[in-house]
Coordinates of C-alpha atoms in Angstrom, one line a residue:
M1 CA 85.7 87.4 104.5
I2 CA 83.8 91.1 103.8
E3 CA 81.5 93.5 106.0
R4 CA 79.0 95.4 104.8
I5 CA 75.9 97.1 107.2
Y6 CA 72.2 97.7 106.5
T7 CA 70.8 99.8 108.5
L8 CA 66.7 99.7 109.0
E9 CA 64.7 102.7 108.8
D10 CA 60.6 102.7 109.6
I11 CA 59.4 100.0 110.0
D12 CA 59.1 98.4 113.6
L13 CA 62.3 96.3 114.6
Q14 CA 60.7 93.4 117.3
T15 CA 58.5 92.9 113.7
F16 CA 61.6 92.5 111.3
V17 CA 63.4 90.2 113.9
G18 CA 61.2 88.2 115.0
A19 CA 60.2 87.1 118.9
N20 CA 63.2 85.6 119.9
R21 CA 65.1 87.0 117.5
S22 CA 63.8 84.0 115.0
N23 CA 64.4 85.7 111.7
L24 CA 67.4 86.4 111.9
I25 CA 67.9 82.4 112.8
T26 CA 66.0 81.6 110.1
L27 CA 68.4 84.2 107.3
Q28 CA 70.9 82.2 109.1
S29 CA 69.9 78.8 108.0
L30 CA 69.2 80.7 104.9
F31 CA 73.3 81.4 104.0
P32 CA 74.8 79.2 106.0
K33 CA 78.5 80.8 104.5
T34 CA 77.6 84.4 106.2
K35 CA 77.3 85.7 110.1
L36 CA 74.8 88.4 110.2
R37 CA 74.7 91.0 113.9
I38 CA 72.1 92.9 115.3
H39 CA 73.0 96.1 117.2
Q40 CA 69.8 98.3 118.1
N41 CA 68.0 98.8 114.1
V42 CA 72.1 98.3 112.2
L43 CA 72.4 94.9 111.4
K44 CA 76.2 94.0 110.0
V45 CA 76.5 91.3 107.5
L46 CA 80.1 89.3 107.0
G47 CA 80.5 86.3 105.0
E48 CA 82.0 85.2 101.6
G49 CA 81.3 88.4 99.0
T50 CA 78.3 86.8 97.2
S51 CA 76.4 85.2 100.2
V52 CA 77.0 88.7 101.1
E53 CA 75.8 90.6 98.8
E54 CA 72.7 87.8 97.9
L55 CA 71.9 88.7 101.9
F56 CA 71.9 92.1 101.7
T57 CA 69.3 92.8 98.7
V58 CA 67.7 90.1 100.2
L59 CA 67.9 92.0 103.3
S60 CA 66.2 95.2 101.6
R61 CA 63.3 93.3 100.7
L62 CA 62.3 92.1 103.5
E63 CA 62.7 96.0 105.0
Q64 CA 59.5 96.6 102.7
L65 CA 58.3 93.6 103.1
C66 CA 57.9 94.5 107.0
A67 CA 57.2 97.6 106.4
Q68 CA 54.3 97.1 103.7
H69 CA 52.7 94.3 105.9
N70 CA 53.4 95.5 109.2
Q71 CA 54.6 92.0 109.7
L72 CA 57.8 89.5 108.5
T73 CA 57.2 85.6 108.6
E74 CA 59.7 82.6 108.4
A75 CA 57.2 81.7 105.4
T76 CA 58.0 85.2 103.7
I77 CA 62.1 84.9 104.0
I78 CA 61.7 81.8 102.5
E79 CA 59.4 83.0 100.1
A80 CA 62.0 85.6 99.3
V81 CA 65.2 83.7 99.0
R82 CA 63.8 81.8 96.7
Q83 CA 62.7 84.0 93.9
Y84 CA 65.9 85.7 94.4
R85 CA 67.4 81.8 93.7
S86 CA 65.7 80.9 91.1
S87 CA 65.1 84.1 88.7
G88 CA 67.2 87.2 90.6
S89 CA 63.8 89.1 91.1
F90 CA 61.6 89.1 93.4
A91 CA 57.7 88.6 91.7
T92 CA 55.2 91.3 91.7
P93 CA 52.3 90.9 94.6
A94 CA 48.9 88.9 94.2
S95 CA 46.3 92.1 92.8
S96 CA 44.5 91.6 96.1
S97 CA 47.5 92.7 97.5
A98 CA 48.3 94.9 94.8
E99 CA 44.1 96.2 95.5
A100 CA 44.8 97.1 99.1
L101 CA 45.0 100.2 100.8
I102 CA 47.2 99.2 103.6
Y103 CA 47.7 96.2 106.3
G104 CA 46.8 96.3 109.8
V105 CA 50.0 94.6 112.3
H106 CA 49.0 91.5 112.0
G107 CA 49.8 91.7 108.5
K108 CA 45.8 91.9 107.3
A109 CA 45.2 94.2 104.1
I110 CA 43.2 97.0 104.5
Q111 CA 41.0 97.8 101.5
A112 CA 38.1 100.4 100.9
R113 CA 34.9 99.3 101.7
G114 CA 31.6 100.0 99.6
K115 CA 31.3 103.2 97.2
N116 CA 31.1 106.0 99.9
Q117 CA 34.9 104.5 101.1
A118 CA 35.9 103.9 97.8
R119 CA 34.6 107.7 97.0
L120 CA 36.7 109.0 99.8
V121 CA 40.0 107.0 99.1
K122 CA 39.5 108.6 95.1
A123 CA 38.8 112.1 96.8
F124 CA 41.7 112.7 98.7
S125 CA 44.2 111.9 96.0
S126 CA 43.3 114.8 94.6
R127 CA 41.9 117.0 97.3
D128 CA 44.3 118.8 99.7
L129 CA 39.8 119.6 101.6
C130 CA 38.0 116.2 102.5
F131 CA 34.6 116.3 103.7
A132 CA 33.1 112.9 105.0
V133 CA 29.8 112.9 106.7
G134 CA 27.3 109.9 108.2
P135 CA 26.5 108.1 110.7
A136 CA 28.6 106.6 113.0
G137 CA 29.4 103.0 112.0
S138 CA 30.6 104.5 108.5
G139 CA 34.3 104.1 108.8
K140 CA 34.8 107.7 108.8
T141 CA 36.9 107.8 110.9
F142 CA 39.5 104.5 110.4
L143 CA 39.6 105.1 106.7
A144 CA 40.6 109.2 107.0
I145 CA 43.8 108.0 110.0
C146 CA 44.7 104.7 107.1
L147 CA 45.4 107.6 104.3
A148 CA 47.2 109.4 106.5
V149 CA 49.3 106.6 107.8
K150 CA 50.0 105.5 104.1
A151 CA 50.4 109.5 103.4
L152 CA 53.1 108.8 105.6
K153 CA 54.8 105.9 105.1
S154 CA 55.0 106.6 101.1
K155 CA 56.9 110.0 102.7
Q156 CA 53.8 112.2 100.6
V157 CA 53.8 113.3 104.6
R158 CA 55.9 114.3 107.5
R159 CA 53.9 114.8 109.7
I160 CA 50.2 113.7 111.4
I161 CA 48.0 115.4 113.2
L162 CA 44.4 114.2 114.0
S163 CA 42.4 116.5 116.4
R164 CA 39.1 116.3 118.0
P165 CA 36.9 119.3 119.9
A166 CA 36.5 118.0 123.6
V167 CA 33.2 119.3 123.4
E168 CA 32.4 117.3 126.9
A169 CA 34.4 120.2 128.7
G170 CA 33.8 123.3 126.8
E171 CA 37.4 122.9 125.6
K172 CA 37.9 124.2 129.2
L173 CA 40.8 121.3 129.7
G174 CA 42.7 123.8 132.0
F175 CA 39.5 123.2 134.3
L176 CA 39.8 119.6 134.6
P177 CA 41.8 117.7 137.4
G178 CA 45.1 115.7 136.6
E179 CA 47.7 116.1 134.1
M180 CA 47.0 117.1 130.6
K181 CA 47.5 114.2 129.1
D182 CA 44.8 112.1 132.5
K183 CA 42.7 115.7 130.7
L184 CA 43.1 114.3 126.9
D185 CA 43.0 110.6 126.7
P186 CA 39.7 110.0 127.6
Y187 CA 39.0 112.7 124.7
L188 CA 41.2 111.2 122.1
Q189 CA 41.0 107.6 123.6
P190 CA 39.8 106.2 119.7
L191 CA 42.2 108.1 118.1
Y192 CA 44.9 106.5 119.4
D193 CA 42.8 102.9 118.5
A194 CA 42.2 102.5 115.2
L195 CA 46.2 103.8 114.8
G196 CA 46.7 101.1 116.7
E197 CA 45.4 99.0 114.1
L198 CA 47.8 99.6 111.9
I199 CA 51.7 100.3 113.4
P200 CA 52.7 98.1 115.4
A201 CA 53.1 99.6 119.3
P202 CA 56.6 100.2 119.7
K203 CA 57.0 102.4 116.9
L204 CA 53.6 104.6 117.2
K205 CA 55.4 106.0 120.8
D206 CA 58.6 106.3 118.8
L207 CA 56.2 108.0 115.9
I208 CA 54.1 110.1 118.8
D209 CA 57.6 110.8 122.0
T210 CA 59.4 112.8 118.5
G211 CA 56.1 114.3 117.3
V212 CA 55.0 112.4 113.7
I213 CA 52.4 111.8 114.8
Q214 CA 50.5 114.8 116.9
I215 CA 47.2 114.2 118.4
A216 CA 45.8 116.5 120.7
P217 CA 42.1 118.5 121.5
L218 CA 40.9 121.3 118.9
A219 CA 42.4 124.5 121.4
F220 CA 45.6 123.2 120.6
M221 CA 45.1 124.2 116.8
R222 CA 45.1 127.9 117.2
G223 CA 47.8 129.7 115.7
R224 CA 49.5 127.3 113.6
T225 CA 50.3 126.7 110.2
L226 CA 50.3 122.8 109.5
S227 CA 52.5 122.5 106.9
D228 CA 53.3 119.1 105.4
A229 CA 51.1 116.5 107.1
V230 CA 48.0 115.0 107.1
V231 CA 45.0 117.1 109.5
I232 CA 42.4 114.7 110.1
L233 CA 39.3 116.7 112.4
D234 CA 36.8 114.1 114.2
E235 CA 33.9 113.8 115.4
A236 CA 33.4 118.1 113.6
Q237 CA 30.0 118.0 114.3
N238 CA 30.6 119.1 117.4
T239 CA 32.5 122.2 117.1
T240 CA 30.8 125.6 116.0
P241 CA 31.7 127.4 113.3
Q242 CA 34.4 130.2 115.2
Q243 CA 36.7 126.8 115.8
M244 CA 35.6 125.5 112.4
K245 CA 37.2 128.5 110.7
M246 CA 40.1 128.7 112.6
F247 CA 41.1 124.6 111.7
L248 CA 40.2 124.9 108.3
T249 CA 42.4 127.4 108.4
R250 CA 45.6 126.3 109.5
L251 CA 45.6 124.3 106.1
G252 CA 49.6 124.7 105.1
M253 CA 52.1 123.9 101.4
N254 CA 52.4 120.1 101.2
S255 CA 49.1 119.4 103.7
K256 CA 45.3 117.8 103.0
M257 CA 42.7 118.1 105.4
I258 CA 40.0 115.4 105.7
V259 CA 37.2 116.6 108.2
T260 CA 34.5 113.9 109.5
G261 CA 31.8 114.0 111.5
D262 CA 27.8 112.9 111.8
L263 CA 25.6 115.8 112.4
T264 CA 22.7 113.4 113.6
Q265 CA 25.6 113.5 116.9
V266 CA 25.9 117.1 117.5
D267 CA 26.0 117.5 121.6
L268 CA 26.7 121.0 121.2
P269 CA 24.1 123.7 123.9
R270 CA 20.3 123.9 121.8
G271 CA 20.8 127.4 119.4
V272 CA 24.4 126.9 118.8
T273 CA 24.9 126.1 114.9
S274 CA 27.4 122.9 114.4
G275 CA 30.8 124.0 112.8
L276 CA 30.6 120.7 110.2
R277 CA 27.1 121.9 109.3
D278 CA 27.9 125.7 108.5
A279 CA 31.3 124.9 107.0
V280 CA 29.4 122.5 103.8
E281 CA 26.5 124.1 103.6
K282 CA 28.6 127.3 102.8
L283 CA 32.0 125.5 100.6
H284 CA 29.7 123.1 99.2
H285 CA 29.7 124.9 95.7
L286 CA 33.8 125.1 95.4
P287 CA 35.1 121.8 93.5
S288 CA 38.6 121.7 95.1
I289 CA 36.7 120.6 98.2
G290 CA 35.3 117.2 98.1
F291 CA 32.0 116.5 100.3
I292 CA 31.0 112.4 100.5
H293 CA 28.1 111.5 102.2
F294 CA 28.0 108.6 104.5
D295 CA 25.2 106.7 104.6
K296 CA 23.8 103.7 106.9
V297 CA 24.5 102.0 103.6
D298 CA 28.2 102.2 104.3
I299 CA 27.5 100.9 108.3
V300 CA 30.2 98.3 109.0
R301 CA 29.5 97.5 112.3
H302 CA 28.0 94.7 113.7
P303 CA 24.6 94.3 112.1
L304 CA 22.3 95.9 114.5
V305 CA 24.0 99.5 114.0
A306 CA 22.3 100.5 111.3
Q307 CA 18.8 99.2 112.4
I308 CA 19.7 101.6 116.0
V309 CA 20.5 103.7 113.7
D310 CA 17.3 103.6 111.9
V311 CA 15.3 104.1 114.9
Y312 CA 16.7 106.8 115.6
D313 CA 16.9 108.2 112.7
Q314 CA 12.6 108.0 113.1
R315 CA 12.5 109.3 116.3
D316 CA 14.5 113.0 115.0
K317 CA 12.2 112.8 111.4
D318 CA 8.7 113.2 114.5
E319 CA 10.1 114.8 117.2
A320 CA 9.1 118.7 117.1
P321 CA 10.5 121.7 116.6
Q322 CA 14.1 120.9 114.6
Q323 CA 17.3 122.3 116.1
D324 CA 18.8 124.3 115.4
N325 CA 22.4 122.0 115.0

């Protein structure tokens, strides 16, 4: 009888263990000469030498699959054991899985959709600063967050920092009623929603509580140097040029930034220039910065959304005089 300790890291424990510990029960049935005991994220494996080593190897593979796919099913466990027992190794994922950018909380493969989303993925891999500009519904923010989560999971960075300008409150959050969290959540909820599609709720809460993922209004970025992180500024059309300069100059070592926005939905007061428009015009000549311009063909929401965008775009063209924004 030997004993080995296996520590589960960087995965959601409930997802790995399964409802009512169903996944552990499946493993136990496949390895009847071993015993599995769990306390928090530590698995204790007891049994005969060969069986324990075999189970230990399978556990490593299952942890990898769980982290990658955000789920672990009975079928996955059985197949992993079958592969190892028949060949002493594990099969390479199918090409469709290999092409996935990341997997959602229910194991759905998420891939770049359309040429401009693919351009953003490529630009992110080779540049430290990318601008993704285009209409609502083109997937800019969600794709940016997918890239950030993928970088965190692969340990390319240690943090994700997400920000939005709280333009409706003029960034003067102290004048709003309630606790700070109550003030911030309405502005930042779309970012929580996107993260919730990629990371299981218990794991997401832990990452936020420990500061690995930080979500804050733009006003909170002042004075910080953002190192070893993926930093995303969403709704950037609602920044002023001064705010945009402040944000861009927060970039630290081993960090990447993605700035997203829609120049047709500027909510700044009349006469105030959009910081996003200003930055695109001033920085477009720098080859070290990626600029990806989305259009209505990239819209991935309901088909009616593209038609609505068309109507409003035409109205804006017909209206005069043109606004400074």
